[in-house]
Amino acid sequence: MRPYRDPAGTTGPEAAVHAGSYGFTPAYNPAPPAGSQPRGMAWPVRSGLVPPLADGIIARPETAPGLEAALIPGAAIALVPGRAAGAPGGLGSSGKTQLAAWLAGSLWQSRTVDLLAWVTATSRASILSGYVQAAAQLGLDHGEDVETVAARFTAWLDGTARPWLVVLDDLRDAADLAGLWPAGPVGRVLITAADAAAVPGEHGVLAQGVPAFSIREALNYLSGRLTTDPDQRGGAIDLAGALSCEPAALAQAAAVIISTGIRCRDYRDYLLQQQAQPAAGDGEPPAVAGLTWTVSASHAEQLAPGAGTWPLLVLVALLDGHGIPGTVLTAPAACQYLAEGAGRPPDPQRAWPALLVLERAGLVTVDPASTPPAVWISPGLQAAARASAPPDLLDRAARAAADALVQAWPAGQPRSELAARLRSCAASLRLARGDALWASGGIPRLLLAAGQSLEAAGLTGPAVTWWRELAADSQRLLGPAHPDTLVAGGQLAAALLAAGQPAEAVTWFGWLASSLASMLGPDHPGTIAAQVSLGRALTAAGQPDQALPVLDEAAARSERAGGPADAGTVAAREEYAAACLAAGKPAEAIRCYKRLLADRERLHRPGHPGTVTVRLRLAGAYLAAGKAKDAIAQHKTVLAGREDTLGPDHPDTLAARAGLAAACDAAG
């Protein structure tokens, strides 16, 4: 079995109980509390990555009339597929997201709204991340867990007098909006969804069906795109009819027509010839609208022979198409993957030009102005490309994408927009081709990075879901006794505890401690660390009496193996003291904390954070025992140390002063 190793050098199953970041995302360090809004904030405020408007975008007076007039303050509108939203066998496109982007841009440019928040709504994690990003720009993120920040953001929406628009793009499950509905008398809510069932039935949402273009709109679109040579419009009405006026198919057709200089009639005739080709097996002939993307893909290869446009399209089809960070597609792993397909050395200078060729062929949209540049691709096209690619290419693309995502991951920015987009890409990749990522025989680094990023961002609920699925995958693919399966189980247990689900955390920590004891022995540091975590979970679950013998045994084993100053021994003793306090045994807690404080003062300076923490816990134990004077004395010692080392106005000094005041109040 491949031993697990984290960057600190820990190997084997004991890594399951280590809380390190594995070199990806250090813990989120919240900023000091701020006011409700940053001083001197400039309005209007725009949050989120709005998709760029497509070339030749048109108003939809016939197929989506009156939308702008209906989107008034207090209104919530959902754009869902309408009648004839796309040709059978086509890409299922009706232009909902483009219509939403056009409406949002219109309100923004006219200064009708003071806040525009564009939120990708493909999962609860992405919704929460979008809310936190908006909250941060409004000065509402004080570093708490994201559910708290999101609640503060929705409360702000409900109470503000500033007009706002929240766009929830590509909502897939109404349950993801539980407790997160944006409402307010001056606000507008605009939803796009590929399935009307995903739209919440409450909140008075008006569902607006968005079909494909009308024939008049399709002709207006083609006329607007084909302006250089009017002769190219010959046969436009027949082409629009053949493509069932599907917006995505028309966009791809227009891109090829513009690039090649042919006429609409010639393009339609070519499509009909392709449709007439014998189908594989006994399958039905493909729909004409479902062929435009294959023509565009072939055209891209002709525009840049050997550039790897087809392998690049397959890679893009595996990621979240709502703004893929360009740094992923130009990362060393992506360049190596493209070079392998073309039989040449990797060249970072080739990846981006290949992407621009895909854009020229109408397959992707690139926004070079965002930071980093972002790439959009429709879900329908992604599904079609995945269905057409051979399995070996899909697997190679999946592994390259996973490595590229890790290489592009930002350090120390778990709540950033970039980190949120990378997490979404990781989730899409896992859903599309997850098993291919496990070829190395262990948990893929990307899946660890994404889970730890969720935790570091304070996305406790999504983190539990992620680790639960990862633990199940690891048991299925590696087996229940594999070291990495223990890693996944340990991460799930810790996530459950952080999410306030201690009862289930007890089950997982118990399984982990038992498994490690069998594999490593009861005196191994990894086993002892798992026992300490189990004791902590038992205390959190309201079972401190059951926690005490577990923690007492862990402390004794750790002290025999590593001595009284060993980190495992200290951790076990601290948890034991906390369990004593929770069990209503303050005298025993005081005895433990006094011993711990003496050890801390001997090993560290008095102002060391660990020493201060133990002293404050000792003060709490004194208060629980009714010894207020002793508690006050400990708080005074902490305050004096803070004032000497940090000054009278430092936030930690102010917190120490508040702690002393609270102790004095408790003493009466």
XYZ file of C-alpha atoms in Angstrom:
668
model
C 0.000 0.000 0.000
C 1.135 3.508 -0.745
C 1.862 5.274 2.559
C 0.144 8.591 3.021
C 2.505 11.528 3.398
C 1.708 15.116 4.155
C 4.146 17.978 3.534
C 5.253 17.872 7.165
C 6.535 14.365 6.612
C 3.862 12.369 8.435
C 3.390 8.997 6.773
C 1.034 6.108 7.158
C -2.508 5.988 8.547
C -1.665 8.207 11.496
C -1.950 11.109 9.058
C -5.690 10.574 9.300
C -5.799 12.479 12.564
C -3.518 15.326 11.563
C -5.229 18.642 10.902
C -2.567 20.084 8.614
C -3.497 21.784 5.381
C -1.427 19.405 3.199
C 0.190 22.428 1.612
C -2.935 23.786 -0.041
C -5.039 26.161 2.059
C -4.009 27.323 5.502
C -6.720 28.066 7.995
C -8.759 31.165 7.368
C -7.615 34.043 9.552
C -10.514 36.396 10.103
C -9.974 40.112 10.060
C -10.852 42.109 13.160
C -14.546 42.928 13.399
C -15.485 45.867 11.225
C -18.485 48.091 10.957
C -21.517 47.196 8.909
C -19.877 48.783 5.875
C -16.339 49.919 5.091
C -15.808 53.569 5.765
C -15.969 55.571 2.546
C -17.453 52.727 0.481
C -17.963 53.696 -3.146
C -21.339 52.883 -4.612
C -22.514 51.121 -6.683
C -21.048 47.733 -5.661
C -20.668 44.794 -8.020
C -19.864 41.275 -6.870
C -19.332 38.028 -8.701
C -18.241 37.076 -12.182
C -20.843 38.190 -14.728
C -20.582 36.308 -18.041
C -19.621 38.561 -20.944
C -22.371 39.256 -23.424
C -22.113 37.219 -26.598
C -21.250 38.908 -29.879
C -24.403 40.080 -31.611
C -26.660 39.648 -28.593
C -30.178 40.835 -29.320
C -33.213 41.808 -27.302
C -35.927 39.158 -27.119
C -39.111 41.159 -27.882
C -41.039 38.104 -29.122
C -39.768 35.195 -27.015
C -39.107 37.036 -23.732
C -41.242 40.180 -23.830
C -41.633 42.542 -20.922
C -38.948 41.031 -18.713
C -37.233 44.298 -17.898
C -40.555 45.902 -17.008
C -41.515 42.927 -14.832
C -38.232 42.945 -12.903
C -39.328 45.652 -10.494
C -38.358 46.149 -6.843
C -39.676 43.267 -4.767
C -39.984 40.954 -7.779
C -38.409 37.510 -8.201
C -38.299 36.065 -11.714
C -36.997 32.663 -12.794
C -35.909 32.122 -16.394
C -36.635 28.475 -17.203
C -36.800 26.486 -20.450
C -39.829 27.422 -22.494
C -41.686 25.700 -25.270
C -39.256 24.663 -28.003
C -36.324 25.727 -25.840
C -33.999 23.857 -28.164
C -34.071 21.486 -31.061
C -34.485 17.775 -30.234
C -30.991 16.368 -30.221
C -29.486 19.840 -30.024
C -27.620 21.475 -27.156
C -30.791 22.489 -25.290
C -29.884 26.156 -25.427
C -32.346 29.004 -25.075
C -30.011 31.784 -23.929
C -31.287 32.128 -20.336
C -27.924 33.103 -18.836
C -27.220 35.567 -21.637
C -30.638 37.113 -21.121
C -29.954 37.400 -17.389
C -26.556 38.991 -18.067
C -28.192 41.459 -20.473
C -30.853 42.404 -17.911
C -28.270 42.740 -15.140
C -26.061 44.893 -17.355
C -28.972 47.115 -18.276
C -29.898 47.745 -14.636
C -26.249 48.292 -13.720
C -25.453 50.731 -16.503
C -28.595 52.756 -15.856
C -27.653 52.992 -12.151
C -31.003 51.450 -11.263
C -29.331 49.227 -8.658
C -26.641 50.056 -6.105
C -25.653 46.406 -5.644
C -25.327 43.772 -8.345
C -24.454 40.329 -6.957
C -24.006 37.608 -9.575
C -24.013 34.233 -7.831
C -23.351 30.890 -9.483
C -26.030 28.672 -7.946
C -24.961 25.180 -9.012
C -24.552 24.028 -5.381
C -25.103 25.281 -1.837
C -21.349 25.754 -1.501
C -21.243 28.010 -4.552
C -24.261 30.013 -3.351
C -22.713 30.520 0.083
C -19.398 31.488 -1.490
C -21.129 34.040 -3.704
C -22.967 35.527 -0.727
C -19.767 35.766 1.313
C -17.981 37.547 -1.531
C -20.799 40.090 -1.736
C -20.855 40.428 2.048
C -17.120 41.088 2.110
C -17.495 43.941 -0.367
C -20.212 45.411 1.854
C -18.083 45.064 4.988
C -20.357 42.370 6.423
C -17.831 39.520 6.665
C -16.299 39.483 10.141
C -14.656 36.098 9.777
C -17.389 33.835 11.151
C -18.597 30.656 9.487
C -20.174 31.321 6.125
C -23.728 30.499 7.212
C -23.511 33.348 9.724
C -22.061 35.732 7.134
C -24.678 34.705 4.582
C -27.449 35.323 7.123
C -26.026 38.784 7.781
C -25.970 39.446 4.037
C -29.610 38.410 3.523
C -30.609 40.508 6.552
C -28.844 43.470 4.951
C -30.743 42.878 1.712
C -34.020 42.837 3.624
C -33.315 46.026 5.544
C -31.406 48.279 3.177
C -32.883 51.217 1.329
C -30.371 50.812 -1.513
C -31.822 49.032 -4.558
C -30.166 45.746 -5.391
C -30.199 42.824 -7.812
C -29.167 39.264 -6.943
C -28.782 36.869 -9.876
C -28.783 33.143 -9.045
C -27.389 31.585 -12.209
C -28.003 27.919 -13.061
C -29.905 26.956 -9.909
C -30.073 23.158 -9.773
C -31.770 22.348 -6.480
C -34.286 24.454 -4.582
C -33.014 22.909 -1.332
C -29.696 24.678 -1.815
C -31.487 27.975 -1.092
C -32.896 26.851 2.267
C -32.401 29.776 4.641
C -30.631 31.751 1.919
C -33.490 33.358 0.021
C -32.663 36.994 -0.866
C -35.633 39.241 -0.175
C -36.339 42.885 0.444
C -38.725 45.602 -0.684
C -36.112 47.357 -2.830
C -34.490 44.223 -4.214
C -34.813 42.220 -7.386
C -34.085 38.482 -7.707
C -33.347 36.889 -11.069
C -32.896 33.116 -11.369
C -31.835 30.953 -14.286
C -32.510 27.221 -14.153
C -32.336 24.413 -16.672
C -35.222 22.693 -14.872
C -38.292 24.534 -13.614
C -38.494 22.030 -10.733
C -35.322 23.564 -9.275
C -37.081 26.881 -8.613
C -38.480 27.268 -5.069
C -42.252 27.038 -5.047
C -42.596 29.697 -2.376
C -41.453 33.350 -2.302
C -43.804 34.334 -5.128
C -41.319 33.577 -7.896
C -42.637 34.287 -11.379
C -41.471 31.540 -13.762
C -40.792 32.899 -17.224
C -40.315 30.309 -19.955
C -37.532 31.197 -22.367
C -37.831 29.321 -25.668
C -35.447 29.347 -28.586
C -35.380 32.429 -30.804
C -38.358 33.193 -32.949
C -37.563 33.094 -36.652
C -37.519 36.910 -36.706
C -35.116 37.040 -33.749
C -32.892 34.405 -35.355
C -32.694 36.417 -38.567
C -31.959 39.594 -36.628
C -29.180 37.764 -34.816
C -27.597 36.439 -38.009
C -27.907 39.843 -39.691
C -26.200 41.471 -36.736
C -23.320 38.988 -36.814
C -22.863 38.806 -40.577
C -22.299 42.480 -41.356
C -18.981 42.396 -43.205
C -20.303 40.655 -46.312
C -24.077 40.800 -46.880
C -23.810 37.908 -49.350
C -23.071 35.617 -46.409
C -26.683 36.045 -45.293
C -27.938 34.141 -48.319
C -30.065 31.281 -47.061
C -30.241 32.651 -43.507
C -33.920 31.869 -43.093
C -33.395 28.257 -44.156
C -30.402 27.918 -41.820
C -32.379 29.324 -38.903
C -35.175 26.859 -39.593
C -32.794 23.910 -39.883
C -31.273 24.803 -36.503
C -34.703 25.269 -34.889
C -33.552 28.807 -34.009
C -31.468 27.437 -31.137
C -29.206 30.278 -29.900
C -26.085 28.172 -29.250
C -26.309 26.434 -32.625
C -26.790 29.752 -34.395
C -23.805 31.241 -32.554
C -21.567 28.347 -33.595
C -22.798 28.535 -37.166
C -22.213 32.274 -37.317
C -18.684 31.885 -35.967
C -17.738 29.403 -38.688
C -19.459 31.408 -41.421
C -17.597 34.562 -40.401
C -14.270 32.747 -40.174
C -14.547 30.904 -43.495
C -16.410 33.481 -45.583
C -19.052 30.994 -46.754
C -22.774 31.722 -46.990
C -25.512 30.550 -44.657
C -26.836 28.367 -47.457
C -23.460 26.637 -47.883
C -23.220 26.001 -44.155
C -26.733 24.526 -44.050
C -26.013 22.270 -47.025
C -22.887 20.989 -45.308
C -24.855 20.217 -42.155
C -27.447 18.310 -44.141
C -24.682 16.294 -45.813
C -23.263 15.439 -42.399
C -26.689 14.460 -41.152
C -27.123 12.133 -44.115
C -23.983 10.177 -43.251
C -24.755 6.648 -42.027
C -25.298 6.649 -38.251
C -23.237 4.370 -36.050
C -25.099 1.121 -35.436
C -28.859 1.459 -35.684
C -28.966 4.910 -34.144
C -31.207 7.701 -35.339
C -29.680 10.342 -37.616
C -28.385 13.233 -35.499
C -30.363 16.444 -35.312
C -28.965 19.228 -37.449
C -28.727 21.528 -34.432
C -26.634 18.901 -32.681
C -24.015 18.960 -35.432
C -22.943 22.598 -35.296
C -20.537 22.052 -32.420
C -18.779 19.216 -34.267
C -18.357 21.491 -37.289
C -16.922 24.183 -35.018
C -14.567 21.682 -33.386
C -13.309 20.535 -36.799
C -12.942 24.144 -37.898
C -10.872 24.917 -34.789
C -8.484 22.090 -35.678
C -8.171 23.486 -39.203
C -7.462 26.970 -37.866
C -4.670 25.685 -35.598
C -3.382 22.295 -36.757
C -1.535 20.464 -34.018
C -2.475 23.017 -31.347
C -4.545 20.506 -29.392
C -7.890 22.292 -29.680
C -9.888 19.061 -29.418
C -8.063 17.729 -26.324
C -8.387 21.199 -24.786
C -12.138 21.234 -25.444
C -12.444 17.830 -23.754
C -10.559 19.117 -20.707
C -12.761 22.220 -20.522
C -15.833 19.974 -20.776
C -14.908 18.348 -17.441
C -14.815 21.565 -15.393
C -17.439 24.011 -14.135
C -18.172 26.102 -17.213
C -19.290 29.158 -15.218
C -15.972 30.989 -15.445
C -13.083 28.502 -15.494
C -9.937 30.310 -14.292
C -7.586 30.702 -17.240
C -4.639 29.854 -14.996
C -5.932 26.277 -14.868
C -5.881 25.915 -18.645
C -2.331 27.290 -18.910
C -0.927 25.428 -15.891
C 2.052 23.100 -16.498
C -0.120 19.970 -16.238
C -2.528 21.279 -18.886
C 0.370 22.199 -21.185
C 1.914 18.755 -20.731
C -1.422 17.128 -21.589
C -1.782 19.190 -24.772
C 1.799 18.440 -25.769
C 1.291 14.692 -25.358
C -1.659 14.770 -27.716
C 0.288 16.731 -30.310
C 3.540 14.789 -29.928
C 5.658 17.826 -29.087
C 7.381 19.331 -26.019
C 5.167 21.277 -23.586
C 4.914 24.952 -24.437
C 3.009 27.331 -22.141
C 2.777 29.799 -25.020
C 0.518 27.464 -27.006
C -2.302 26.806 -24.555
C -3.847 30.258 -24.556
C -3.794 30.690 -28.360
C -5.519 27.290 -28.640
C -8.205 28.541 -26.266
C -8.709 31.675 -28.366
C -9.128 29.470 -31.433
C -11.935 27.624 -29.644
C -13.524 30.991 -28.971
C -13.167 32.006 -32.611
C -14.935 28.778 -33.574
C -17.849 29.636 -31.253
C -17.219 26.917 -28.676
C -16.186 28.932 -25.624
C -16.328 32.512 -24.407
C -13.241 34.162 -22.952
C -13.233 37.215 -20.697
C -9.635 38.509 -20.665
C -10.590 41.414 -18.405
C -11.354 39.308 -15.329
C -8.611 38.408 -12.852
C -7.514 35.820 -13.787
C -9.076 35.616 -17.267
C -12.121 33.355 -17.243
C -13.655 30.906 -19.705
C -17.334 29.989 -20.143
C -18.791 26.984 -21.934
C -22.418 25.842 -22.056
C -23.443 22.722 -20.097
C -25.041 21.278 -23.222
C -21.818 21.547 -25.202
C -19.853 20.071 -22.308
C -22.158 17.062 -22.194
C -21.924 16.594 -25.970
C -18.115 16.767 -25.941
C -17.861 14.263 -23.081
C -20.203 11.882 -24.883
C -18.099 12.060 -28.068
C -14.638 11.729 -26.519
C -13.096 8.260 -26.182
C -12.693 6.998 -22.603
C -8.887 7.052 -22.660
C -8.856 10.717 -23.691
C -11.409 11.562 -21.003
C -9.284 9.868 -18.373
C -6.111 11.644 -19.492
C -7.951 14.954 -19.553
C -9.370 14.321 -16.075
C -5.968 13.621 -14.544
C -4.426 16.629 -16.282
C -7.272 18.858 -15.105
C -6.861 17.631 -11.518
C -3.143 18.399 -11.506
C -3.714 21.769 -13.179
C -6.300 22.754 -10.567
C -3.864 21.959 -7.762
C -1.142 23.980 -9.508
C -3.508 26.955 -9.851
C -4.803 26.805 -6.258
C -4.236 30.062 -4.331
C -2.508 29.834 -0.956
C -4.269 31.358 2.027
C -7.340 32.689 0.170
C -10.120 30.176 0.887
C -12.893 32.788 0.691
C -11.699 34.345 -2.536
C -13.674 34.169 -5.744
C -10.811 32.230 -7.338
C -10.865 29.550 -4.629
C -14.642 29.218 -4.996
C -14.338 28.737 -8.760
C -11.612 26.139 -8.303
C -13.746 24.258 -5.773
C -16.618 24.254 -8.269
C -14.300 22.955 -10.977
C -13.082 20.198 -8.654
C -16.676 19.198 -7.898
C -17.571 19.131 -11.601
C -14.486 17.073 -12.431
C -15.240 14.580 -9.670
C -18.829 14.233 -10.901
C -17.841 13.839 -14.560
C -14.829 11.532 -14.259
C -14.026 11.090 -10.596
C -12.864 7.474 -10.584
C -10.153 8.242 -13.163
C -8.434 10.470 -10.605
C -7.656 7.517 -8.314
C -5.294 5.780 -10.736
C -2.293 6.388 -8.457
C -3.798 4.176 -5.767
C -4.578 6.834 -3.170
C -6.776 9.864 -2.522
C -6.167 12.397 -5.312
C -4.430 15.545 -4.087
C -7.105 17.696 -5.718
C -9.903 16.118 -3.688
C -7.969 16.720 -0.469
C -7.291 20.313 -1.511
C -10.941 20.993 -2.261
C -12.145 19.501 1.027
C -9.626 21.449 3.066
C -10.496 24.628 1.175
C -14.160 24.156 2.094
C -13.167 23.809 5.748
C -10.802 26.779 5.678
C -13.509 28.932 4.094
C -15.932 28.057 6.907
C -18.203 26.040 4.598
C -18.852 23.463 7.301
C -21.981 21.883 5.820
C -20.577 21.445 2.295
C -17.323 20.196 3.835
C -19.197 17.399 5.624
C -20.876 16.401 2.365
C -17.554 16.464 0.516
C -15.684 14.309 3.065
C -18.613 11.912 3.395
C -18.586 11.270 -0.353
C -14.791 11.051 -0.392
C -14.801 8.522 2.456
C -17.357 6.406 0.604
C -15.305 6.582 -2.615
C -12.147 5.650 -0.754
C -13.773 2.614 0.852
C -15.152 1.554 -2.536
C -11.955 2.091 -4.550
C -9.199 1.447 -1.987
C -10.835 -0.700 0.639
C -11.743 0.000 4.284
C -8.245 -0.821 5.608
C -6.288 1.411 3.228
C -4.373 4.221 4.980
C -6.020 6.851 2.796
C -9.464 5.547 3.712
C -8.540 6.310 7.325
C -7.432 9.781 6.225
C -10.816 10.410 4.627
C -12.650 9.061 7.658
C -10.606 11.268 9.986
C -11.328 14.329 7.878
C -15.050 13.486 7.886
C -15.053 13.073 11.663
C -13.350 16.437 12.163
C -15.731 18.112 9.704
C -18.750 16.678 11.514
C -17.457 18.037 14.813
C -16.839 21.475 13.279
C -20.332 21.445 11.773
C -21.963 20.828 15.136
C -22.769 17.148 14.541
C -20.822 15.574 17.441
C -22.947 12.417 17.740
C -21.951 11.216 14.268
C -18.407 12.475 14.841
C -18.222 10.127 17.852
C -19.052 7.194 15.590
C -16.375 8.085 13.053
C -13.686 8.914 15.628
C -14.470 5.644 17.394
C -14.041 3.736 14.131
C -10.818 5.618 13.417
C -9.324 4.958 16.867
C -10.208 1.274 16.660
C -8.769 0.930 13.138
C -5.533 2.700 14.066
C -5.139 0.604 17.215
C -5.404 -2.553 15.117
C -2.956 -1.308 12.485
C -0.435 0.636 14.577
C -0.949 -0.514 18.137
C -2.600 1.248 21.092
C 0.520 3.233 22.059
C 1.170 4.748 18.644
C 0.884 8.587 18.563
C -1.687 8.360 15.766
C -3.898 6.043 17.798
C -3.580 8.273 20.863
C -4.442 11.373 18.806
C -7.579 9.602 17.526
C -8.537 8.735 21.129
C -8.143 12.379 22.131
C -10.382 13.416 19.232
C -12.924 10.787 20.279
C -12.900 12.182 23.816
C -13.401 15.707 22.516
C -16.347 14.553 20.398
C -17.915 12.695 23.330
C -17.719 15.853 25.429
C -19.257 17.915 22.626
C -22.013 15.312 22.286
C -22.964 15.768 25.953
C -21.280 12.582 27.136
C -18.384 13.879 29.260
C -18.589 10.940 31.692
C -17.871 8.580 28.788
C -15.109 10.879 27.569
C -13.171 10.872 30.856
C -11.880 7.265 30.792
C -11.022 7.571 27.080
C -8.995 10.735 27.675
C -7.419 9.464 30.893
C -6.175 6.382 29.078
C -4.899 8.451 26.150
C -2.975 10.771 28.496
C -1.436 7.842 30.373
C -0.345 6.061 27.192
C 1.076 9.265 25.722
C 3.002 10.093 28.883
C 4.530 6.611 29.000
C 5.547 6.839 25.354
C 6.632 10.482 25.047
C 6.773 11.991 28.498
C 4.692 14.674 30.237
C 5.747 17.433 27.821
C 4.787 15.488 24.699
C 2.231 17.300 22.522
C -0.090 14.299 22.647
C 0.092 14.194 26.425
C -0.688 17.886 26.769
C -3.599 17.642 24.307
C -5.082 14.666 26.165
C -4.787 16.425 29.514
C -6.404 19.597 28.207
C -9.342 17.653 26.799
C -9.578 15.661 30.044
C -9.789 18.862 32.056
C -12.501 20.220 29.733
C -14.461 16.982 30.104
C -14.183 17.235 33.904
C -15.663 20.696 33.783
C -18.472 19.534 31.479
C -19.149 16.574 33.793
C -19.653 18.873 36.779
C -16.285 18.130 38.393
C -14.694 21.573 38.660
C -12.301 20.583 41.451
C -10.734 17.892 39.254
C -10.662 20.346 36.325
C -8.838 22.906 38.494
C -6.250 20.302 39.506
C -5.627 19.386 35.857
C -5.461 22.961 34.630
C -3.047 23.979 37.406
C -0.721 21.153 36.413
C -1.008 22.083 32.747
C -0.314 25.736 33.535
C 2.811 24.831 35.474
C 4.033 22.698 32.560
C 3.262 25.474 30.083
C 5.073 28.113 32.124
C 8.076 25.849 32.449
C 8.243 25.116 28.728
C 7.109 28.466 27.297
C 7.055 32.130 28.173
C 4.104 33.389 30.275
C 2.653 35.261 27.311
C 2.721 32.242 24.986
C -0.741 31.700 23.424
C -0.905 28.168 24.812
C -0.064 29.387 28.304
C -2.671 32.146 28.134
C -5.325 29.716 26.891
C -4.720 27.318 29.786
C -4.778 30.200 32.286
C -8.136 31.395 30.949
C -9.542 27.880 31.143
C -8.295 27.632 34.703
C -10.140 30.861 35.418
C -13.308 29.326 33.991
C -12.888 26.289 36.205
C -12.464 28.521 39.255
C -15.700 30.326 38.399
C -17.514 26.999 37.995
C -16.257 25.994 41.449
C -17.486 29.249 42.956
C -13.948 30.602 43.501
C -14.455 34.004 41.927
C -11.424 35.646 43.533
C -9.096 33.014 42.101
C -10.719 33.432 38.689
C -10.294 37.207 38.824
C -6.640 36.781 39.777
C -6.026 34.670 36.653
C -7.768 37.237 34.434
C -5.697 40.040 35.978
C -2.510 38.131 35.204
C -3.590 37.731 31.567
C -4.510 41.423 31.297
C -1.210 42.585 32.807
C 0.725 40.429 30.351
C -1.272 41.768 27.406
C -0.753 45.373 28.448
C 2.997 44.863 28.891
C 3.595 43.084 25.598
C 0.889 44.451 23.295
C -0.086 47.816 24.709
C -3.365 49.064 26.186
C -5.298 49.394 22.909
C -4.459 46.124 21.168
C -7.552 43.978 20.382
C -6.193 41.122 22.509
C -5.708 43.524 25.418
C -9.244 44.805 25.017
C -10.511 41.213 24.974
C -8.566 40.452 28.148
C -10.052 43.524 29.817
C -13.539 42.398 28.806
C -12.834 38.932 30.218
C -11.815 40.430 33.531
C -14.933 42.554 33.631
C -17.107 39.503 32.939
C -15.403 37.598 35.772
C -16.000 40.501 38.125
C -19.669 40.620 37.114
C -19.975 36.876 37.728
C -18.491 37.364 41.188
C -21.170 39.881 41.991
